[in-house]
PDB file of C-alpha atoms in Angstrom:
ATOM      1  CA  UNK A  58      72.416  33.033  63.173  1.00 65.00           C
ATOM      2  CA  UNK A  59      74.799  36.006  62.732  1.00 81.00           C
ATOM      3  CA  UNK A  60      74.053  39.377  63.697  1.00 92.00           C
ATOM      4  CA  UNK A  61      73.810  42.576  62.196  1.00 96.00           C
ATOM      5  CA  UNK A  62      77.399  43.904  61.230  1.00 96.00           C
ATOM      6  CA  UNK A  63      78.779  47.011  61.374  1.00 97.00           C
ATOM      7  CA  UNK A  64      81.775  48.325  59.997  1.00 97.00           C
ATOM      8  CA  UNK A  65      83.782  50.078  60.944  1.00 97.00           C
ATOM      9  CA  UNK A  66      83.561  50.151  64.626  1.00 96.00           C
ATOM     10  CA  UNK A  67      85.463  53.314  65.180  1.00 97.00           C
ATOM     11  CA  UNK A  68      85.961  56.545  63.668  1.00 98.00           C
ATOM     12  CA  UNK A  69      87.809  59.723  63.920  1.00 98.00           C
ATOM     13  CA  UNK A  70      87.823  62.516  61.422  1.00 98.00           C
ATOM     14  CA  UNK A  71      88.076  66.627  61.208  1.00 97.00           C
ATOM     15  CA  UNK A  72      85.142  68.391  60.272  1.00 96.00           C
ATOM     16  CA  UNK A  73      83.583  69.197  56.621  1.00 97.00           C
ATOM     17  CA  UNK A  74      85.303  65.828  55.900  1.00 98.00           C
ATOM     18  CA  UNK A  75      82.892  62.996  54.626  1.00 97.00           C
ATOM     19  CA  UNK A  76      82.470  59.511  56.272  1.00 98.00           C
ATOM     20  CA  UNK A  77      80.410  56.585  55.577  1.00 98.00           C
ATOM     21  CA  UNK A  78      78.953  53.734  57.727  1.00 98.00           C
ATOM     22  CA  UNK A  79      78.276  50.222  56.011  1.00 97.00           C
ATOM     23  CA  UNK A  80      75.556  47.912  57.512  1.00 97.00           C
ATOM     24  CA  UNK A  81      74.749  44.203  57.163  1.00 97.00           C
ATOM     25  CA  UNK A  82      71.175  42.800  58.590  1.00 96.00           C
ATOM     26  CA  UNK A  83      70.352  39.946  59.671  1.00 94.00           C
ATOM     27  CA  UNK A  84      69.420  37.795  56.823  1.00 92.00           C
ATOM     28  CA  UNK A  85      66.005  37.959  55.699  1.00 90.00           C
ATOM     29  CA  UNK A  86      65.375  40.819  57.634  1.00 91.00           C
ATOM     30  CA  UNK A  87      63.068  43.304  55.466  1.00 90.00           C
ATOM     31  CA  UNK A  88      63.527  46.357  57.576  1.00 91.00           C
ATOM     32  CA  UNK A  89      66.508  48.145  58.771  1.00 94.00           C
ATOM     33  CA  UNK A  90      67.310  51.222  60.839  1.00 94.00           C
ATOM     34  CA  UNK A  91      69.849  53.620  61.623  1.00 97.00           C
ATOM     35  CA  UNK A  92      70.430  55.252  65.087  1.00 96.00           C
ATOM     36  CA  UNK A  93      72.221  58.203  66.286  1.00 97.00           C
ATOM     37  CA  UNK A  94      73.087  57.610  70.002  1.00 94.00           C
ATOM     38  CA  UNK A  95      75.020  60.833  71.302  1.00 95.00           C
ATOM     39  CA  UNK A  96      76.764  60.149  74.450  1.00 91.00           C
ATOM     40  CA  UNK A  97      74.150  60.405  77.616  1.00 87.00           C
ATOM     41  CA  UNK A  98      71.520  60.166  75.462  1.00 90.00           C
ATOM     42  CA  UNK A  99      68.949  57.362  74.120  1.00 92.00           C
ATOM     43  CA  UNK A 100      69.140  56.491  70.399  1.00 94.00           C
ATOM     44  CA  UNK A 101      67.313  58.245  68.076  1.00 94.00           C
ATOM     45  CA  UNK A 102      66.138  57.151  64.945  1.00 94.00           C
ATOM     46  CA  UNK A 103      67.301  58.684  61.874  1.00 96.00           C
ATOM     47  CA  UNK A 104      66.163  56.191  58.934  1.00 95.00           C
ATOM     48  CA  UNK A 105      64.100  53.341  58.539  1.00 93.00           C
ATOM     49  CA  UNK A 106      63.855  51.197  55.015  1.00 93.00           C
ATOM     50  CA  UNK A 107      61.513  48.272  54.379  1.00 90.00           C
ATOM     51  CA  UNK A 108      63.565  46.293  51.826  1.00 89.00           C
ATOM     52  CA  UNK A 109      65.103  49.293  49.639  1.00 86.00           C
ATOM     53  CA  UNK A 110      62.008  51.919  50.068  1.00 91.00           C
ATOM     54  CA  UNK A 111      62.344  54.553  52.689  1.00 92.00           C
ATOM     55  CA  UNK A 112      59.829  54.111  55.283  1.00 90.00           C
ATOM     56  CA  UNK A 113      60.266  57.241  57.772  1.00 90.00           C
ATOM     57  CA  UNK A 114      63.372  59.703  57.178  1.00 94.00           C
ATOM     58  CA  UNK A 115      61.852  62.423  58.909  1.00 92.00           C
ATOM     59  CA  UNK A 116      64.353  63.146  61.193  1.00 92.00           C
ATOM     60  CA  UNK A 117      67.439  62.766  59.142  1.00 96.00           C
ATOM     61  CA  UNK A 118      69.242  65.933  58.371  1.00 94.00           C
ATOM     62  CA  UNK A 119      69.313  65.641  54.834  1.00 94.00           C
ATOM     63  CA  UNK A 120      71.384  68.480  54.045  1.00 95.00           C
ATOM     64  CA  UNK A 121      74.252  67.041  55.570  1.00 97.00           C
ATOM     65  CA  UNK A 122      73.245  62.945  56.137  1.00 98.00           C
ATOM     66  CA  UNK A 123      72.241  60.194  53.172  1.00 97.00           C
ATOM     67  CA  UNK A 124      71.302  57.040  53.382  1.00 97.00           C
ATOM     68  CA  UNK A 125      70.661  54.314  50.735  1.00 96.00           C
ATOM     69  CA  UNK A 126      69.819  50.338  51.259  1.00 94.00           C
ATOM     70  CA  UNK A 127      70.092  50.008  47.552  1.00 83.00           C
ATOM     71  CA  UNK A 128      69.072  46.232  46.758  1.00 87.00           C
ATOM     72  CA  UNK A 129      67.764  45.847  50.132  1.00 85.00           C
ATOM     73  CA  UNK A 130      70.189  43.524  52.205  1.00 92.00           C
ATOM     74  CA  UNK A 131      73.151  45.659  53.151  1.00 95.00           C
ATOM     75  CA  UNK A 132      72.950  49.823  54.038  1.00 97.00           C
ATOM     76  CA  UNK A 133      75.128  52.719  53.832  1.00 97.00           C
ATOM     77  CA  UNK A 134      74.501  56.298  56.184  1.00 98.00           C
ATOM     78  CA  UNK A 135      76.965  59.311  55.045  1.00 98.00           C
ATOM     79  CA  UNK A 136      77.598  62.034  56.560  1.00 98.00           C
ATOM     80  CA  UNK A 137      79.430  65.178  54.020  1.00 97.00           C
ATOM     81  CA  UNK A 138      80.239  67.639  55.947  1.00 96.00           C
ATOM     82  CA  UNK A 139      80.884  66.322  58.837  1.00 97.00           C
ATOM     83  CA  UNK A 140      80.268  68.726  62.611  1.00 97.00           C
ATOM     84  CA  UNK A 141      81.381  68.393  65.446  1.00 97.00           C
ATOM     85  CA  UNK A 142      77.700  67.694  66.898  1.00 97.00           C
ATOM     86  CA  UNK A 143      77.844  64.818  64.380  1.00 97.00           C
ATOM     87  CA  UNK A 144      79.981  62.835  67.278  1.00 98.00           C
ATOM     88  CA  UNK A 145      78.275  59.819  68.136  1.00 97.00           C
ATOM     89  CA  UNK A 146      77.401  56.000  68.247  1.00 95.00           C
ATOM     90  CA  UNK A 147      75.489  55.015  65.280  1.00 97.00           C
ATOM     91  CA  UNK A 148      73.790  51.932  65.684  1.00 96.00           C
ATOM     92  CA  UNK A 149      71.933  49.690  62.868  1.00 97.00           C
ATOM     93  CA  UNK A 150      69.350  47.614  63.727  1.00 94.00           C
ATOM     94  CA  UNK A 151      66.740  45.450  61.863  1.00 93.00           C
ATOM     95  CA  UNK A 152      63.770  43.370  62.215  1.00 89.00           C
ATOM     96  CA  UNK A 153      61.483  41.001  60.317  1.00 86.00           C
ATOM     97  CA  UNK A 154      58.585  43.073  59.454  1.00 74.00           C
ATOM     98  CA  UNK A 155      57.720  46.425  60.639  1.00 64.00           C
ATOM     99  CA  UNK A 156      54.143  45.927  61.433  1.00 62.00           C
ATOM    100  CA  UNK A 157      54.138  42.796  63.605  1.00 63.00           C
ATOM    101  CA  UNK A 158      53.200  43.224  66.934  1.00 58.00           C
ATOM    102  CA  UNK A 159      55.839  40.815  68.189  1.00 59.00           C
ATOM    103  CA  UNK A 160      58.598  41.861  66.056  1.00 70.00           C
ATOM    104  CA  UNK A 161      61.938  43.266  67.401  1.00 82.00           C
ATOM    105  CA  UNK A 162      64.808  45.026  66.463  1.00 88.00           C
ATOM    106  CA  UNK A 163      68.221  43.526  66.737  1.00 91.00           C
ATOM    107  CA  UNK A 164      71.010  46.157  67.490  1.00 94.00           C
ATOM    108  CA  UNK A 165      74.611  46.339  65.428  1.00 95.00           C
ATOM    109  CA  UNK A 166      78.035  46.693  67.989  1.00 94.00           C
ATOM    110  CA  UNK A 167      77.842  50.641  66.324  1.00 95.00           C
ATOM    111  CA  UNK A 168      80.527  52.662  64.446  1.00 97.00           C
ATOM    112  CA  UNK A 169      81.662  55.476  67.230  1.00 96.00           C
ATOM    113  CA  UNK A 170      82.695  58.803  65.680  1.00 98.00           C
ATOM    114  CA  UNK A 171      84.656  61.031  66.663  1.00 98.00           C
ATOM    115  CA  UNK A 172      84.741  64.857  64.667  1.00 98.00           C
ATOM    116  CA  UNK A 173      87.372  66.832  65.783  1.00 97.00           C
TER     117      UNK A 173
ATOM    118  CA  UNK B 123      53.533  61.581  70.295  1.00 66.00           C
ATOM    119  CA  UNK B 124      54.789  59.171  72.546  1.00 77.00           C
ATOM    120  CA  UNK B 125      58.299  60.030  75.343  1.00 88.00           C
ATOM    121  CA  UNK B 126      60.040  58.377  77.865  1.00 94.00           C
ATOM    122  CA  UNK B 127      61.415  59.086  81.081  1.00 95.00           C
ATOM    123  CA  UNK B 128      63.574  57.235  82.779  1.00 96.00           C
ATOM    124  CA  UNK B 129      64.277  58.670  86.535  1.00 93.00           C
ATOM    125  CA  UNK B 130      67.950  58.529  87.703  1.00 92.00           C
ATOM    126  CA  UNK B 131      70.677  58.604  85.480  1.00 94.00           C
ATOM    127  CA  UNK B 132      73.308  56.314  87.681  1.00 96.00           C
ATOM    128  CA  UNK B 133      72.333  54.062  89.980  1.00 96.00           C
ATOM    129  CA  UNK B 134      74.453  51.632  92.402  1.00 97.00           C
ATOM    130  CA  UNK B 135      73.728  48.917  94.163  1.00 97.00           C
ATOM    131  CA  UNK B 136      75.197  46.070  96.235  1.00 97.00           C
ATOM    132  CA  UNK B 137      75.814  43.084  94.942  1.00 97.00           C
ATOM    133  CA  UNK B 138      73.033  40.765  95.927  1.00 97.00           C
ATOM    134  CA  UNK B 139      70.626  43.687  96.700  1.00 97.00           C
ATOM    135  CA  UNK B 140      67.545  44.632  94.559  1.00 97.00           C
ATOM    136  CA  UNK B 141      67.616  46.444  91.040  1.00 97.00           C
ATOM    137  CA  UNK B 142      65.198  48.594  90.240  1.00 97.00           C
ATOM    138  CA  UNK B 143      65.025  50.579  87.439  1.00 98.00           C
ATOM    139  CA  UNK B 144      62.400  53.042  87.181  1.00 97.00           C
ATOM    140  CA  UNK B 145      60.336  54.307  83.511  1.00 97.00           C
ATOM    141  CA  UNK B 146      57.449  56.271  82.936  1.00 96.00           C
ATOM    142  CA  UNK B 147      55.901  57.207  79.422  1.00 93.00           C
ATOM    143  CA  UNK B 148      53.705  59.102  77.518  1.00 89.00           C
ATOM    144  CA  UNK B 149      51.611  57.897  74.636  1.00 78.00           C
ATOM    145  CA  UNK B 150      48.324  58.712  73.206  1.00 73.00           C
ATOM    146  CA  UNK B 151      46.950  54.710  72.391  1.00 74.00           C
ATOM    147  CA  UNK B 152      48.652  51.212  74.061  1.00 75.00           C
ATOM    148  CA  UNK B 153      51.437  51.046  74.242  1.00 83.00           C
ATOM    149  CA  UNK B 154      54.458  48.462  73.130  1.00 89.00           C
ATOM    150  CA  UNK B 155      56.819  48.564  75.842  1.00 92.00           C
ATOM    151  CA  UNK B 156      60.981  47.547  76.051  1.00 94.00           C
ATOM    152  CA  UNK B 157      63.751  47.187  77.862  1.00 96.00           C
ATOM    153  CA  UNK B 158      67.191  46.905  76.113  1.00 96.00           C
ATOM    154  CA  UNK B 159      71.081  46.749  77.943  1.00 96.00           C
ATOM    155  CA  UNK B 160      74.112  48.430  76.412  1.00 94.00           C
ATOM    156  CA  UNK B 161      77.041  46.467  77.317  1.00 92.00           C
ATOM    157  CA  UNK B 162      80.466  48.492  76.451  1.00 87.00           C
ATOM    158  CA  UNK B 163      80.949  49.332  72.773  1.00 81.00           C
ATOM    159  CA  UNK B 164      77.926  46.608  72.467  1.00 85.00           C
ATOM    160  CA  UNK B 165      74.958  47.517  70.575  1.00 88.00           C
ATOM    161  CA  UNK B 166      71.235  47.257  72.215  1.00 93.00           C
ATOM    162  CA  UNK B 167      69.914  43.983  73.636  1.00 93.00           C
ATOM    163  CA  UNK B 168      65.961  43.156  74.581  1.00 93.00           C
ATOM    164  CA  UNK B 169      66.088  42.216  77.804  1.00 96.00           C
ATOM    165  CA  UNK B 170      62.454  41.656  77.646  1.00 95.00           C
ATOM    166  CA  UNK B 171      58.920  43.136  76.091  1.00 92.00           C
ATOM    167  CA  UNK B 172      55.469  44.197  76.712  1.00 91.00           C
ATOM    168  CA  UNK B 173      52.828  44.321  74.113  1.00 86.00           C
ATOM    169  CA  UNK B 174      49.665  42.800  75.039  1.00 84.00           C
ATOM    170  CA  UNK B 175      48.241  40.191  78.179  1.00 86.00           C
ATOM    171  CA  UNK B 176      50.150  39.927  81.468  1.00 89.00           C
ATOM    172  CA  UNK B 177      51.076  43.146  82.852  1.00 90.00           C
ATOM    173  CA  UNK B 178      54.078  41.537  84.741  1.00 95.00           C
ATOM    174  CA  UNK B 179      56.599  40.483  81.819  1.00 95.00           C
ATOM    175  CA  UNK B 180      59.664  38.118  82.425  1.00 96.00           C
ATOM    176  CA  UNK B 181      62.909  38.762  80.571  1.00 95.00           C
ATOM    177  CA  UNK B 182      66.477  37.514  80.385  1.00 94.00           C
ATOM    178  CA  UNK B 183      68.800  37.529  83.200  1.00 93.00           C
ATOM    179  CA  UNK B 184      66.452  37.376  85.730  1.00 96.00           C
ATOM    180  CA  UNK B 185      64.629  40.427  84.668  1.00 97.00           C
ATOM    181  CA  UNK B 186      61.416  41.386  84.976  1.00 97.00           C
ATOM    182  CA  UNK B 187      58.985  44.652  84.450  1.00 97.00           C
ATOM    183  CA  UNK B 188      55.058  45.524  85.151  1.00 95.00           C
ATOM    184  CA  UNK B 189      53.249  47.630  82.905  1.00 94.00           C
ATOM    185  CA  UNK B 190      50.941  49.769  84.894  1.00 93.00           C
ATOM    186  CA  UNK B 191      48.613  51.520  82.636  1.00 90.00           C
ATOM    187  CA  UNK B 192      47.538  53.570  85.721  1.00 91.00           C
ATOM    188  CA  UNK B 193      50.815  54.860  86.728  1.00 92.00           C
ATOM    189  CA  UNK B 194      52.498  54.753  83.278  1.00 93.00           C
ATOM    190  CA  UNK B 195      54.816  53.473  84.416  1.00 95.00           C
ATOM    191  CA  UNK B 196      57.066  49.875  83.570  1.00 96.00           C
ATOM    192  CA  UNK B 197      59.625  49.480  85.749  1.00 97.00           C
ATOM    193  CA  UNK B 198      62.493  47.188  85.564  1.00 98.00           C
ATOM    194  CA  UNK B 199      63.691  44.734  88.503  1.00 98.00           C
ATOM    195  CA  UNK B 200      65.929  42.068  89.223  1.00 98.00           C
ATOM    196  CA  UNK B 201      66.132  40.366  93.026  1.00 97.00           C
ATOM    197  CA  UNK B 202      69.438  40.366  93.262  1.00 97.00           C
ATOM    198  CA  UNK B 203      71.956  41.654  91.388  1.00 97.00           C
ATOM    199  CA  UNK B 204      75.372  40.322  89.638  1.00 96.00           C
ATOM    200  CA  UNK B 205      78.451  41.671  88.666  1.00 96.00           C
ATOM    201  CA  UNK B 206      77.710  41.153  85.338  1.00 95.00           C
ATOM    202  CA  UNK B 207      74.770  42.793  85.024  1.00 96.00           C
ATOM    203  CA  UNK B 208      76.983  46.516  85.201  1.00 96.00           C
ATOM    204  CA  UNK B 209      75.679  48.363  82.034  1.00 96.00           C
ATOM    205  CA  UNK B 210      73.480  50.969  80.863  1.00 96.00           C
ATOM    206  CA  UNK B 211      69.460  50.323  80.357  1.00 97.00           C
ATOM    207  CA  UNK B 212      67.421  51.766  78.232  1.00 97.00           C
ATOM    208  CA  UNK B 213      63.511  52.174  78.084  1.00 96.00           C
ATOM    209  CA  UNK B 214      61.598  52.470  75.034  1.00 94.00           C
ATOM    210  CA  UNK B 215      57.927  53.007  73.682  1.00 91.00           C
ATOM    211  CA  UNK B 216      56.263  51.784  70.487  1.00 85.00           C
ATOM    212  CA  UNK B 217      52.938  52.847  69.781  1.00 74.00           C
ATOM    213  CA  UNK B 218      51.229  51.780  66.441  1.00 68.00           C
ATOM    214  CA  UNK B 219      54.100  52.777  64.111  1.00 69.00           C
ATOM    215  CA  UNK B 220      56.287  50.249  65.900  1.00 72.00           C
ATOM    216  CA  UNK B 221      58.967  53.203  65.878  1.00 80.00           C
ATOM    217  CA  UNK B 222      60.826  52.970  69.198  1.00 88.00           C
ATOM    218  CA  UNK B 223      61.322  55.767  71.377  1.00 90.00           C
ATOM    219  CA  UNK B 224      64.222  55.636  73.966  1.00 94.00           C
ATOM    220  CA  UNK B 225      64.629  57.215  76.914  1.00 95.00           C
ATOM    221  CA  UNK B 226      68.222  58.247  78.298  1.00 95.00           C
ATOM    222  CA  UNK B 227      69.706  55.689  79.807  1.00 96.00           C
ATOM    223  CA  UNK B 228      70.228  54.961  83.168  1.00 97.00           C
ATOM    224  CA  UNK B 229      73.866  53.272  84.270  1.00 97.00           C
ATOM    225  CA  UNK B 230      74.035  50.568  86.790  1.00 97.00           C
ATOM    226  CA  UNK B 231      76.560  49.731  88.653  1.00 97.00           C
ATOM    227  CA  UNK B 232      77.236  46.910  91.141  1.00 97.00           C
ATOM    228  CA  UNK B 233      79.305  47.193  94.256  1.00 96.00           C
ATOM    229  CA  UNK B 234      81.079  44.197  95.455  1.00 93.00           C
TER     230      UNK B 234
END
């Protein structure tokens, strides 16, 4: 089965500018997530949507990042303005069900940004 | 709440000689317990899982972890290790949300 895509994988842009991140789950996967991963660090979960509902955005910086999974297949995360603390890997993921106790994510490649 | 820790940010080892990877955590019920490699501009991968039954849990590549609910600890090994297993490993907690938690990150690297 194919994976979860990401596009695109790499990104490099000045700050205050705007970027968006497009994600593609697995098929039939009803939840999706989006990851910041900052260099030496773990990911951290920004967003999670169960089909097109937001499930847990509590540590998304809304003043700055949006997120929308508008029919509930494919995603998009923006960022307007970009900072230069906004340099990082985000990573997609998605899963079956949230909920099942044997249910796991499946990780994107990532889109790496660079704010200069 | 629930954290992570994973103890040693870079660790080397022969090729052929024991991995071990160590990860403690913090979390106020159970705990759902994973693994996951980063390859190079790869995303995550489960290298293997610990929810319920069996304490000692069997993975991919010749991985394998123990959840010790005493300790707190679920540590990742491997007998003997490959070039191809260089990357970075990651240790994360679920608790009944099913939101992970990640620790840092620890980089392996194999010597030839």
């Amino acid at each position: 089965e194919a994976g979860v895509a990401q596009s695109p994988r790499y990104k490099i842009i000045e700050k205050r500018q705007s970027v968006a991140f497009w994600c593609n789950p697995i098929s039939g996967h009803a939840t999706l997530y989006w990851y910041q991963q900052i260099l030496g660090q773990g990911p951290k979960l920004l967003i999670q949507f169960q089909n097109n509902g937001v499930v847990d955005d509590s540590q998304l910086p809304k003043d700055r990042f949006s997120a929308e999974r508008l029919k509930g297949v494919d995603s998009t995360l923006k960022i307007q303005p970009a900072k230069l603390e906004d340099s990082a890997v985000y990573l997609c993921a998605s899963s079956l069900e949230a909920g099942q106790m044997n249910y796991e994510q499946y990780f994107g490649p990532g889109t790496r940004l660079t704010v200069t | 709440a629930q954290s992570v820790t994973q103890l040693g940010s870079h660790v080397s080892v022969s090729e052929g000689a024991l991995v071990l990877l160590r990860c403690n955590y913090s979390s106020s019920v159970p705990p759902y317990l994973f693994w996951y490699v980063q390859y190079p501009n790869q995303g995550l991968q489960l290298l293997l899982k610990y929810t319920t039954g069996a304490t000692l849990v069997k993975g991919i590549n010749g991985f394998e972890a123990e959840f010790k609910k005493s300790e707190t600890s679920f540590h990742l090994t491997k007998p003997s290790a490959h070039m191809s297993d260089a990357a970075e490993y990651f240790c994360a907690v679920s608790d009944n949300d099913y939101k992970l938690s990640f620790g840092a990150g620890t980089t392996v690297t194999v010597r030839a």
